[in-house]
Coordinates of C-alpha atoms and ligand atoms in Angstrom, one line a residue:
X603 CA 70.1 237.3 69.2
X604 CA 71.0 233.7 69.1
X605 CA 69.2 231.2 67.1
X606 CA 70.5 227.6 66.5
X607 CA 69.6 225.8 63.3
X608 CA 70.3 222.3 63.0
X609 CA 71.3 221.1 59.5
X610 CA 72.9 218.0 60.7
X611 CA 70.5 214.8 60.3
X612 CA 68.8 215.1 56.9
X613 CA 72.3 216.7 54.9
X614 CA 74.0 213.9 56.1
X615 CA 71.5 211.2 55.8
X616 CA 71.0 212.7 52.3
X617 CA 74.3 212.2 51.7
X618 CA 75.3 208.9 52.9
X619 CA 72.4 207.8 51.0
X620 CA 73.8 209.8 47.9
X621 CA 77.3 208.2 49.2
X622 CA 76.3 205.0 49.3
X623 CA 74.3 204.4 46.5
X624 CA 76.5 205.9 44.0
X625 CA 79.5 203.7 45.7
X626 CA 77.0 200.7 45.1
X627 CA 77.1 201.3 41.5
X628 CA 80.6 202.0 41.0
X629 CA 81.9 199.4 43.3
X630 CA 80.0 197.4 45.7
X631 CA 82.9 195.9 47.3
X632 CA 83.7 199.3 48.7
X633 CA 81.0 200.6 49.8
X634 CA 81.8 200.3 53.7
X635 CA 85.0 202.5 52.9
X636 CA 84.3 205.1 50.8
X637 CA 80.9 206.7 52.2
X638 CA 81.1 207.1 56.4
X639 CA 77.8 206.3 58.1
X640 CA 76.3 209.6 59.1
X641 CA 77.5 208.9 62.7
X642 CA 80.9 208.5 61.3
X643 CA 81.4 212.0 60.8
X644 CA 82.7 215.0 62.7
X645 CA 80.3 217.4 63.8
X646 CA 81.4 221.0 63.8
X647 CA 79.2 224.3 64.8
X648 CA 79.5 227.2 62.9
X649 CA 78.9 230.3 64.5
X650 CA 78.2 233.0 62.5
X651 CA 78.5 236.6 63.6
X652 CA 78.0 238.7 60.4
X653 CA 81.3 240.6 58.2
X654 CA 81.9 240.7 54.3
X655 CA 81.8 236.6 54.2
X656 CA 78.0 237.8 55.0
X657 CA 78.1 240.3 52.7
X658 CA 75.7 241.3 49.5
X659 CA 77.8 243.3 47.1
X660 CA 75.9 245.7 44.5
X661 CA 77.2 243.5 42.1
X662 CA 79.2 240.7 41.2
X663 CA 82.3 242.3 40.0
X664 CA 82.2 244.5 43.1
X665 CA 84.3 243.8 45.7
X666 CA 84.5 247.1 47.6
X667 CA 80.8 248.3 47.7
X668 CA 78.6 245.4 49.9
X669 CA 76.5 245.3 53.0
X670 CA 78.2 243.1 55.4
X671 CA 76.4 240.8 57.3
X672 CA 73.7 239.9 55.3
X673 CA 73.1 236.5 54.5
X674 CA 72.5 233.7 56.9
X675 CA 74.7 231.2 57.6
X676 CA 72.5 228.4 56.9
X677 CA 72.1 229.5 53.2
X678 CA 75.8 230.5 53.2
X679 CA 76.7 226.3 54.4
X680 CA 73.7 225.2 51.8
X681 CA 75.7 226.4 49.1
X682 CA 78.6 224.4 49.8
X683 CA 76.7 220.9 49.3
X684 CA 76.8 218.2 48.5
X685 CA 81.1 218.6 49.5
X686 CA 80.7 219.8 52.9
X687 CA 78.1 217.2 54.2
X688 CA 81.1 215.2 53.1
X689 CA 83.6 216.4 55.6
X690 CA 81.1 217.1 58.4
X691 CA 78.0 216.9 59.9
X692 CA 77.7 220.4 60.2
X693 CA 74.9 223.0 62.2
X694 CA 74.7 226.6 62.5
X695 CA 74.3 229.0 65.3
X696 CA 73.4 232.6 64.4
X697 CA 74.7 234.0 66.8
X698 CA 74.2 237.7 65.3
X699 CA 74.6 239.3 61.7
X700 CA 76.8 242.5 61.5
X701 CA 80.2 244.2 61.1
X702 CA 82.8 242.9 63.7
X703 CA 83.8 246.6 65.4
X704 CA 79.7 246.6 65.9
X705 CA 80.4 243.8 68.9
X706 CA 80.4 245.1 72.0
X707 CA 82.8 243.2 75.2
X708 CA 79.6 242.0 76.7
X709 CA 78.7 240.8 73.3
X710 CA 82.5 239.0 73.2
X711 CA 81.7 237.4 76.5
X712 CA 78.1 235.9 75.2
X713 CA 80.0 234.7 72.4
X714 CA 82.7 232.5 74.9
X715 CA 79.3 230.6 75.9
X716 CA 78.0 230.0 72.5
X717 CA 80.9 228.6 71.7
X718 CA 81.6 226.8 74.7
X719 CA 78.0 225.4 74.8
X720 CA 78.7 224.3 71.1
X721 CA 81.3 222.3 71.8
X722 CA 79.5 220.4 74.5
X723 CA 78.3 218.4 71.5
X724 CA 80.4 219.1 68.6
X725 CA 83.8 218.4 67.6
X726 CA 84.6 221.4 67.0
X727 CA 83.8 225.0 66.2
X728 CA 84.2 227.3 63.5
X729 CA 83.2 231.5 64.2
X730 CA 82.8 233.8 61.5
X731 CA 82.9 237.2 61.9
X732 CA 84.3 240.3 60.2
X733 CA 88.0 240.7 59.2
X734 CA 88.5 244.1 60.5
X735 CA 88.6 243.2 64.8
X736 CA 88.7 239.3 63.6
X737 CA 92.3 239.2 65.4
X738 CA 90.3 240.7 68.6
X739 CA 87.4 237.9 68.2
X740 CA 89.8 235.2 67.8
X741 CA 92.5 236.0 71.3
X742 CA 89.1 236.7 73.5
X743 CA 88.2 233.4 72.5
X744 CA 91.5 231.7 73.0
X745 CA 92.0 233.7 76.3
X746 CA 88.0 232.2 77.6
X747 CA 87.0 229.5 75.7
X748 CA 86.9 226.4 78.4
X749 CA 87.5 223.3 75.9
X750 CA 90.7 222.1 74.1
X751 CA 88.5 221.1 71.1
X752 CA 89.6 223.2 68.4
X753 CA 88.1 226.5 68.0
X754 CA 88.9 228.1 64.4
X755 CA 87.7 231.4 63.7
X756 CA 87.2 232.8 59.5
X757 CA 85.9 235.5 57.5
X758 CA 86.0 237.0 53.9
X759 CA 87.7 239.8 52.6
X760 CA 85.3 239.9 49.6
X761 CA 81.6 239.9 49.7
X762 CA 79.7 236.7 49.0
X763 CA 77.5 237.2 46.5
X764 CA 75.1 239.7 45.0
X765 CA 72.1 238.4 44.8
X766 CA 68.9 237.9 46.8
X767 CA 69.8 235.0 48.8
X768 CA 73.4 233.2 49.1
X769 CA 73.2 230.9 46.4
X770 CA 73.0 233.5 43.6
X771 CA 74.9 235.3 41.6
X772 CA 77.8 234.4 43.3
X773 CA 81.1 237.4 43.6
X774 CA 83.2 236.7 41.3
X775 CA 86.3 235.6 43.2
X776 CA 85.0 235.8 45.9
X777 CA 87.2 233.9 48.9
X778 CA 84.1 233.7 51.5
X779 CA 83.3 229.9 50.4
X780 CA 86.5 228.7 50.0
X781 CA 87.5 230.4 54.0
X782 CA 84.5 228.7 55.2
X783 CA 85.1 225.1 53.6
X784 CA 88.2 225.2 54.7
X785 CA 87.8 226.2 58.2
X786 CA 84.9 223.6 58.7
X787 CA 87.9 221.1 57.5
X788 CA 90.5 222.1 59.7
X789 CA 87.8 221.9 62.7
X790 CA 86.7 218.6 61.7
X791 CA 90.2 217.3 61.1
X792 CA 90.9 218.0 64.9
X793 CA 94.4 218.8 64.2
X794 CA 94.5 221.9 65.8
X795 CA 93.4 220.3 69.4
X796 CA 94.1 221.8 72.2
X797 CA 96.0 225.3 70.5
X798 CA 93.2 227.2 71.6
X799 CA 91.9 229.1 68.7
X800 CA 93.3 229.5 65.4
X801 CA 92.8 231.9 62.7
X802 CA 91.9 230.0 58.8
X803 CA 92.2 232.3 56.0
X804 CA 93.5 232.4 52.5
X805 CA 94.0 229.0 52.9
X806 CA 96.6 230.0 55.9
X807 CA 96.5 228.8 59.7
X808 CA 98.2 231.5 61.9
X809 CA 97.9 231.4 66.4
X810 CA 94.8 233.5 67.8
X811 CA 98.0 235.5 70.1
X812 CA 99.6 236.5 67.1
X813 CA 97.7 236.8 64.0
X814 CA 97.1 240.7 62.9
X815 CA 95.3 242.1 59.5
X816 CA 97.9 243.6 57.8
X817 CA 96.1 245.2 55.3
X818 CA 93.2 247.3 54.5
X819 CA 92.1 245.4 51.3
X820 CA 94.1 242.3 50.5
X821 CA 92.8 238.7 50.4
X822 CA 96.2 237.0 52.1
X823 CA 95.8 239.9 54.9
X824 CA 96.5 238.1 58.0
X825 CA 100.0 237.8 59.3
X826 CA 101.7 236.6 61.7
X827 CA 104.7 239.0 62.1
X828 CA 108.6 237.3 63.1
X829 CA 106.8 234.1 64.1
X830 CA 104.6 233.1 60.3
X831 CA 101.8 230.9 60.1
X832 CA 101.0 228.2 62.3
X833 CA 100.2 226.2 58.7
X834 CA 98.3 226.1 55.6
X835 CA 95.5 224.1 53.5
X836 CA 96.2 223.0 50.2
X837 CA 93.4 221.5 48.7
X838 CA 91.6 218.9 51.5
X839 CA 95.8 218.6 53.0
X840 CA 96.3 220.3 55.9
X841 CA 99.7 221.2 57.0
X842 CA 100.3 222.1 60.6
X843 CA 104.1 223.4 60.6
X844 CA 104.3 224.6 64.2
X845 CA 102.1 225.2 67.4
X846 CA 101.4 227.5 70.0
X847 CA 103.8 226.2 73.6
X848 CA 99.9 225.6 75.2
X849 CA 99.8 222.8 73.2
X850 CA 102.7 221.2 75.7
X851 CA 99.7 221.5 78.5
X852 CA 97.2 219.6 76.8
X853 CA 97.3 216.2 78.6
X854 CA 96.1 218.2 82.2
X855 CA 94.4 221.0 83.3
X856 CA 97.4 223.0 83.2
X857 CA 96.2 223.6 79.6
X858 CA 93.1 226.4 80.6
X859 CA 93.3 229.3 81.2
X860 CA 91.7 231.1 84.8
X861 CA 89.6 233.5 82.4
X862 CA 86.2 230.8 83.2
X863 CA 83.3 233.5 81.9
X864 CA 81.1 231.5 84.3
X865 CA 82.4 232.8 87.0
X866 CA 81.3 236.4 85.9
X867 CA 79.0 238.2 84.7
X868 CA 79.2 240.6 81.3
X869 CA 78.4 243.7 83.4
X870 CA 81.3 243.0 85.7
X871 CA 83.8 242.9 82.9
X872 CA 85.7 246.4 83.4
X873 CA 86.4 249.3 80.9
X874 CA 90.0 249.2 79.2
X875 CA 90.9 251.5 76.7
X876 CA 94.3 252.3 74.6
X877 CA 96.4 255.4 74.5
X878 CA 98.2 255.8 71.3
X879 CA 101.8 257.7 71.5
X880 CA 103.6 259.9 69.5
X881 CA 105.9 263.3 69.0
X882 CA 104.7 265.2 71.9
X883 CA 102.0 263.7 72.4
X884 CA 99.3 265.5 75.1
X885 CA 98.1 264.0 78.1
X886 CA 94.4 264.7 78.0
X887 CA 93.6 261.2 76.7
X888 CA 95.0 259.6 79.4
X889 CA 93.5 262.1 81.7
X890 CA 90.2 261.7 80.1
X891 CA 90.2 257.8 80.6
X892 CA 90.9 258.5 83.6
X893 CA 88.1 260.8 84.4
X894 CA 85.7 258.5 82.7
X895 CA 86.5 255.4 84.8
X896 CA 88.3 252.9 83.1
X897 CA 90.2 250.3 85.3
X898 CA 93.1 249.9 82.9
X899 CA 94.9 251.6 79.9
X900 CA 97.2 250.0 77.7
X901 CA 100.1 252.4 75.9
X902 CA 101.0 251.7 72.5
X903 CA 104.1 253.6 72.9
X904 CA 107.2 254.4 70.6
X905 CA 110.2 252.0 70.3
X906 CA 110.1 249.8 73.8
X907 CA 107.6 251.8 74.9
X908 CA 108.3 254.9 75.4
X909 CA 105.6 257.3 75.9
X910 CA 105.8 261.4 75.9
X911 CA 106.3 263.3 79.1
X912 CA 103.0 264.8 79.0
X913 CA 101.0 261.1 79.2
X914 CA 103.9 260.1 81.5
X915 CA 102.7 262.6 83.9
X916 CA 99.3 261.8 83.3
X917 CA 100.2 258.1 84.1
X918 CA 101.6 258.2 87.2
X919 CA 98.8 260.7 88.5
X920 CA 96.5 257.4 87.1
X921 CA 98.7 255.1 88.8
X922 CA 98.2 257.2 92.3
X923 CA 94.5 256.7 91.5
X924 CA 94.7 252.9 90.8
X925 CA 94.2 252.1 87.3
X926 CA 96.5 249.4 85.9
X927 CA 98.8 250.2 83.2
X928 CA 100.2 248.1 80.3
X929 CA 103.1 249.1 78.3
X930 CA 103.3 247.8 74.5
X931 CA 104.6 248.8 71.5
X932 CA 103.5 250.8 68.4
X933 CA 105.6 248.7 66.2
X934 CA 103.8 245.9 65.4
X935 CA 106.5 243.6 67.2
X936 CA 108.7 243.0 69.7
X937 CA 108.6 243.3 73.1
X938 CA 108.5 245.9 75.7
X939 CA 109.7 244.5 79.0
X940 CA 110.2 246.5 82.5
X941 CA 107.1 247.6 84.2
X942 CA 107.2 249.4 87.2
X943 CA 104.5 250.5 90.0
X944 CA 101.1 249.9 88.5
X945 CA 102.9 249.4 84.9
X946 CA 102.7 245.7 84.0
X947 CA 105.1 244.9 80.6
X948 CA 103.1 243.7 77.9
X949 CA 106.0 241.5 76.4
X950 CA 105.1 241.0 72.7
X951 CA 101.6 241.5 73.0
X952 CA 100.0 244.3 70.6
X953 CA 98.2 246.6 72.3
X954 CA 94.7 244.9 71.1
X955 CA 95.7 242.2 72.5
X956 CA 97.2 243.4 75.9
X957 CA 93.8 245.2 76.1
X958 CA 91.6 242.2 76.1
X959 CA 94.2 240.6 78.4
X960 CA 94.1 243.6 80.9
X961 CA 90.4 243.2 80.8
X962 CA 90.3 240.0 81.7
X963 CA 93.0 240.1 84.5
X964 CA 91.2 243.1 85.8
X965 CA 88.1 241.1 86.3
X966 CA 89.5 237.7 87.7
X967 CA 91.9 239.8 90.3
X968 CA 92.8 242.6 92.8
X969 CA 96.1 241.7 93.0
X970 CA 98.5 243.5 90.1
X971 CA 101.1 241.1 90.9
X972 CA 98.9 238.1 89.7
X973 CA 98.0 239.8 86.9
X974 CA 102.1 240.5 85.9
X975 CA 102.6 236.7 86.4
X976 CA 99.3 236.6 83.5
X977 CA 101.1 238.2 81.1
X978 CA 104.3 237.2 81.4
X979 CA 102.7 233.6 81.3
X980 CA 99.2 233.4 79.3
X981 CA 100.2 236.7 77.5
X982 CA 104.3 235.3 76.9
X983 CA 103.7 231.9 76.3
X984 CA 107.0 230.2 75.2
X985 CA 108.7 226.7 74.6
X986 CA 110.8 225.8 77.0
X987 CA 112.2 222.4 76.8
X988 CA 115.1 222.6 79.2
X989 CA 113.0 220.3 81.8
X990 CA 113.6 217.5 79.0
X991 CA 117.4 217.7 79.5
X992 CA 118.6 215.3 81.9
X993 CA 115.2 213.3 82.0
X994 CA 115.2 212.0 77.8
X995 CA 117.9 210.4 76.4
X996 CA 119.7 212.8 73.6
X997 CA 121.0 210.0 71.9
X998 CA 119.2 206.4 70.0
X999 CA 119.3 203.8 73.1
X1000 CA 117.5 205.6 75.9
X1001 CA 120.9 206.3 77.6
X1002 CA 120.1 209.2 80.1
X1003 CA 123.5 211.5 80.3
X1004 CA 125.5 211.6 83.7
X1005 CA 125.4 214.6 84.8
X1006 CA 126.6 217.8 83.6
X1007 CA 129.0 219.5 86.0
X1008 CA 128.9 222.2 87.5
X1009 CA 129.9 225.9 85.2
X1010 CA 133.1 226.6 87.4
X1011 CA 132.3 230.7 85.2
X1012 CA 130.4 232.7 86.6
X1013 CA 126.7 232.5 85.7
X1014 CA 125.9 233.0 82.0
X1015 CA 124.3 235.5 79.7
X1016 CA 120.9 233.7 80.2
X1017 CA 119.7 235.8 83.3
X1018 CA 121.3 239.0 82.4
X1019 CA 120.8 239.1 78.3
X1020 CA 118.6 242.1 77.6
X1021 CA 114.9 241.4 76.7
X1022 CA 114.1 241.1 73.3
X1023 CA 113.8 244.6 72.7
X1024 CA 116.2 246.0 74.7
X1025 CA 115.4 248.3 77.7
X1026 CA 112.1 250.0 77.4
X1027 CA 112.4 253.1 75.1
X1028 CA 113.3 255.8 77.9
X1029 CA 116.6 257.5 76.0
X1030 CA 114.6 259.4 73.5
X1031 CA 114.3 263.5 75.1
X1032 CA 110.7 263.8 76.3
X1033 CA 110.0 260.0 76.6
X1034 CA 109.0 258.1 79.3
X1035 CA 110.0 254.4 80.1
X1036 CA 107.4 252.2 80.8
X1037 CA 107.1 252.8 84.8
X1038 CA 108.4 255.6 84.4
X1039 CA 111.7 255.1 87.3
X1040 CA 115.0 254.1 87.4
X1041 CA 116.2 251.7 84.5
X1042 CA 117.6 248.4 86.3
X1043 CA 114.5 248.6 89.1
X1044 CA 112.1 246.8 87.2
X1045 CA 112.1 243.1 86.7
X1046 CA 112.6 241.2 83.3
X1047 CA 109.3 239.8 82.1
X1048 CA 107.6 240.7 85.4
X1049 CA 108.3 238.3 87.8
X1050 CA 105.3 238.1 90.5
X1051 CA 106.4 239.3 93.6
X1052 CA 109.0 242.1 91.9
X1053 CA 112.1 240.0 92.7
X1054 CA 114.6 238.6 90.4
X1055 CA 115.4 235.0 91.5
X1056 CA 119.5 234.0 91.4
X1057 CA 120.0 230.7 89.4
X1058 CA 122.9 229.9 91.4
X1059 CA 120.8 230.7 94.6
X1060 CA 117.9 227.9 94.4
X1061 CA 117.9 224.9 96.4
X1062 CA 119.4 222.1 94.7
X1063 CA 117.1 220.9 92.2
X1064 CA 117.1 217.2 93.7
X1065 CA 115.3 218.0 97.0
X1066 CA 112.2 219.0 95.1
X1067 CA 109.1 216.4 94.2
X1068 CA 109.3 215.2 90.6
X1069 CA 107.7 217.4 88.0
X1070 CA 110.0 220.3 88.9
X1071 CA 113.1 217.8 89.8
X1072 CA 115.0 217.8 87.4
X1073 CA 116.0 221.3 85.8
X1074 CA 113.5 223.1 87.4
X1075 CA 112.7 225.8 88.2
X1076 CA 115.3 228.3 89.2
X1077 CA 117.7 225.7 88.6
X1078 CA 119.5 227.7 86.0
X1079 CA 117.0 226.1 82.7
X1080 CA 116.5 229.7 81.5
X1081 CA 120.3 230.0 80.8
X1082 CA 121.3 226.5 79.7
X1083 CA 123.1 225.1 82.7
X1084 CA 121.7 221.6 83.7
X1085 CA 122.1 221.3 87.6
X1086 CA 124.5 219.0 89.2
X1087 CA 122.9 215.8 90.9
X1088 CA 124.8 213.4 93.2
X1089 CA 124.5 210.3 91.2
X1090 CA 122.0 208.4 94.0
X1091 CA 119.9 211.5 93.7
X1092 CA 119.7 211.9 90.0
X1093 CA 118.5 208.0 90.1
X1094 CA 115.7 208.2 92.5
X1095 CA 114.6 212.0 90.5
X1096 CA 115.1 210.3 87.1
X1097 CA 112.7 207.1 88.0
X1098 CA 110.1 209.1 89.4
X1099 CA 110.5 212.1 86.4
X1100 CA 110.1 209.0 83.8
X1101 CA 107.3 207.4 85.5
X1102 CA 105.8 210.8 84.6
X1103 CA 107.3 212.2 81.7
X1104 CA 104.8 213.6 80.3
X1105 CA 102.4 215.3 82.7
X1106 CA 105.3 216.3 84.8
X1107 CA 107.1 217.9 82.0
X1108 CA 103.6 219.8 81.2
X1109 CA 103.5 220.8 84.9
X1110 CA 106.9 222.1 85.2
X1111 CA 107.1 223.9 81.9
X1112 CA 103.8 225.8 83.1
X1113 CA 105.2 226.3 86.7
X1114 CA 108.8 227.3 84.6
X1115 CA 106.9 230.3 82.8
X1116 CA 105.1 230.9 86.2
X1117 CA 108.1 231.7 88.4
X1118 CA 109.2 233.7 85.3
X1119 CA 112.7 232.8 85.2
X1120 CA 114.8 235.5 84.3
X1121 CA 116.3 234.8 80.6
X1122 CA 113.3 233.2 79.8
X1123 CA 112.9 233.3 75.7
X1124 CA 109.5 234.6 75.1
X1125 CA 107.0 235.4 72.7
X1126 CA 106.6 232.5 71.0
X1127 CA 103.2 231.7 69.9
X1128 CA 99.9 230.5 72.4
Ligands
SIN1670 C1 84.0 243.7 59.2 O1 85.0 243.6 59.8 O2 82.9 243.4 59.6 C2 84.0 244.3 57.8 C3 85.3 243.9 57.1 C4 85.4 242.5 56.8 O3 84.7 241.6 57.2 O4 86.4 242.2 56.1

């Protein structure tokens, strides 16, 4: 159940008045400065749906032995006054009050439109929830959520308090009101827009794609394996040290993703499940999947991928039968690339996240091709800043380099450089490569369409319209070769590309990690 309590007027009235009066005394000459009119001040939503943050502990000095989602969120905000009526004019949607692995997917997708229909009128949103799928919560929300205002999900690894209500006989230690100060800061501050959702715990800002709980029991839990944290709060600083490549998308439309929840309803979001590998591993959980109708399985298999030759059978007898496969790894990271007939790579996605992203493309599509160009674009996001190259001056003066000649070599390692990973785990005895056929069929990263394109093959990159002119795609970007213009061409490309730097640039960085040019660098952030 969903109930909305709004906090917003009379805490903030309360304390612009408190603001303002006590400014008055101090120093009337600075009143206007120091305390923000009440309309002054960012509103942010907090959505609560239960975990430890929520949780009454049997005693203060307990921080293993609590019932999560306990308290409600409105007492849980009321005990960080006056301080947080200072940063934001803040309401409260309960939008339910239990452990996270209690939510069900058609619970996920009534959660998209609280959030969404939050931020219709707020600044921003903050969701609470429980630690344990938190990394789940927070990638459904950054694969459906329909705003670019920023979206920051938080919990508690320690119970709140152990009292009767919220405001007594507070945990000792306990990290839940810090987490949720903090996270209302970072929505309000707005300096996450357009990332899609972020992750705020332990003072630490990691991206929604890549953020896992790395530990049963610790407060700094959350990582963000190879990549790091996206940032961190230190006191009322925030420091945003990097950002996930959507953010390159944020000045157009380019920026959302196709998952609109709108467009469907919760009882037509499909069944996906996970197969786990290991030594000899039987194939009865795939078969049993299978049996029970799920549309899609993802493999968390060894190495690259690799899966045992008793689910590899199993697989292919799934294929015949048309559920959708997506190979990942059991490591933790890295990338598994390849795929094959009904086998879609899951690049660097973990399988709980491939899973939510199978779900999702299974719904919005027929078509497994589409659904490989998903992944290897939504699910691989990456920088690519090759389209910059010939358009931006490199140097002070705004001098835009002649062009680069032509490589007289043969194309470079770009195109044919194994994917991070190498090729899928298939030399293991007993294993089975993702798609399970030939190594060298399949195609890096998954091209739509199952054909590699040939840098030196694409028309020359001046006959196309501006926004994919210059360096686009197929032009040879993904390997570091800058095409060669004739000189009158590069001038009429370069005025047009500069007339629209920036949208273009969006557009053809999008339509770049589209066409999924082989060499591409992936797995950095979303
Ligand atoms: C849960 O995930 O609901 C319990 C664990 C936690 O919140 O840390």
């Amino acid at each position: 159940m969903t109930t909305r309590t709004s906090r917003r007027r009379p805490l903030a009235v309360l304390t612009a008045l408190t603001l303002t009066v006590g400014a008055a005394l101090v120093a009337p000459g600075a009143v206007a400065a120091t305390a923000p009119a009440p309309d002054d001040l960012p509103t942010v939503t907090v959505v609560a749906t239960g975990g430890t943050i929520a949780g009454r502990a049997a005693g203060r000095d307990t921080f293993t032995d609590y019932r999560a989602g306990t308290y409600p969120m409105t007492d849980m905000v009321s005990v960080l006054e006056p301080e947080v009526s200072a940063i934001a004019d803040v309401d409260v949607v309960q939008f339910g009050n239990s452990g996270s692995g209690g939510y069900t997917i058609a619970q996920y997708h009534a959660l998209t439109q609280a959030v969404e229909e939050a931020l219709e009128t707020s600044d921003g949103v903050v969701v609470t929830t429980g630690t344990d799928t938190m990394e789940e919560f927070a990638y459904w929300l950054d694969l459906t959520v329909q705003s670019k205002k920023p979206v920051v999900i938080s919990g508690a690894m320690r119970p709140w308090a152990a009292g009767e209500t919220a405001s007594e006989a507070g945990v000792i230690g306990a990290d839940g009101p810090a987490n949720l100060l903090q996270s209302i800061r970072l929505a309000a501050g707005q300096q996450t827009f357009c990332f899609g959702t972020v992750l705020m715990l332990n003072d630490e800002i990691h991206a929604a794609r890549d953020v896992t709980k790395g530990n049963s029991t610790r407060n700094d839990t959350f990582v963000t394996r190879q990549l790091g944290a996206l940032g961190w709060i230190d006191g009322d600083q925030v420091y945003v040290q990097r950002a996930p490549a959507r953010v390159l998308d944020c000045a157009t439309d380019e920026w959302f993703t196709p998952f609109d929840l709108d467009e469907v309803a919760a009882t037509e979001l499909p069944r996906v499940e996970i197969f786990y590998n290991y030594q000899e591993a039987g194939r009865e959980a795939i078969d049993a999947f299978a049996a029970a109708g799920v549309e899609g399985i993802v493999t968390a298999g060894t190495g690259a991928g690799g899966i045992s030759s008793g689910p590899g059978q199993a697989r292919r007898a799934a294929v015949e039968s048309g559920i959708w496969f997506v190979s990942t790894t059991r490591t933790g990271s890295g990338a598994v690339s390849g795929g094959g007939d009904g086998i879609i790579a899951g690049g660097d996605l973990i399988p709980q996240k491939a899973r939510l992203l199978l779900l999702l493309s299974r719904t919005f599509t027929d078509d497994i091709e589409q659904a490989r160009e998903w992944f290897a674009t939504i699910g691989g996001s990456s920088f690519d800043q090759s389209a910059m190259a010939g358009v931006v001056s490199p140097v002070p003066g705004g001098e835009v380099p002649s062009p680069t000649p032509e490589p007289s070599a043969e194309p470079t390692a770009g195109p044919t450089t194994p994917p991070p990973g190498g090729e899928p785990g298939g030399e293991e005895p007993g294993t089975e490569e993702p798609g399970g056929e030939e190594p060298g069929t399949e195609v890096p990263g998954g091209v739509p369409g199952g054909e590699e394109t040939d840098p030196a093959s694409e028309p020359d990159a001046g006959e196309e319209a501006p926004g994919g002119a210059v360096g686009g795609p197929g032009s040879g970007s993904g390997s570091g070769g800058l095409p060669a213009l004739g000189a009158e061409t590069r001038g009429i490309v370069l005025a047009a590309a500069l007339a629209l730097l920036v949208g273009a640039a969006a557009v053809h960085q999008r339509r770049t990690r589209s066409l999924g040019v082989p060499g591409m660098p992936r797995g950095l952030g979303r």
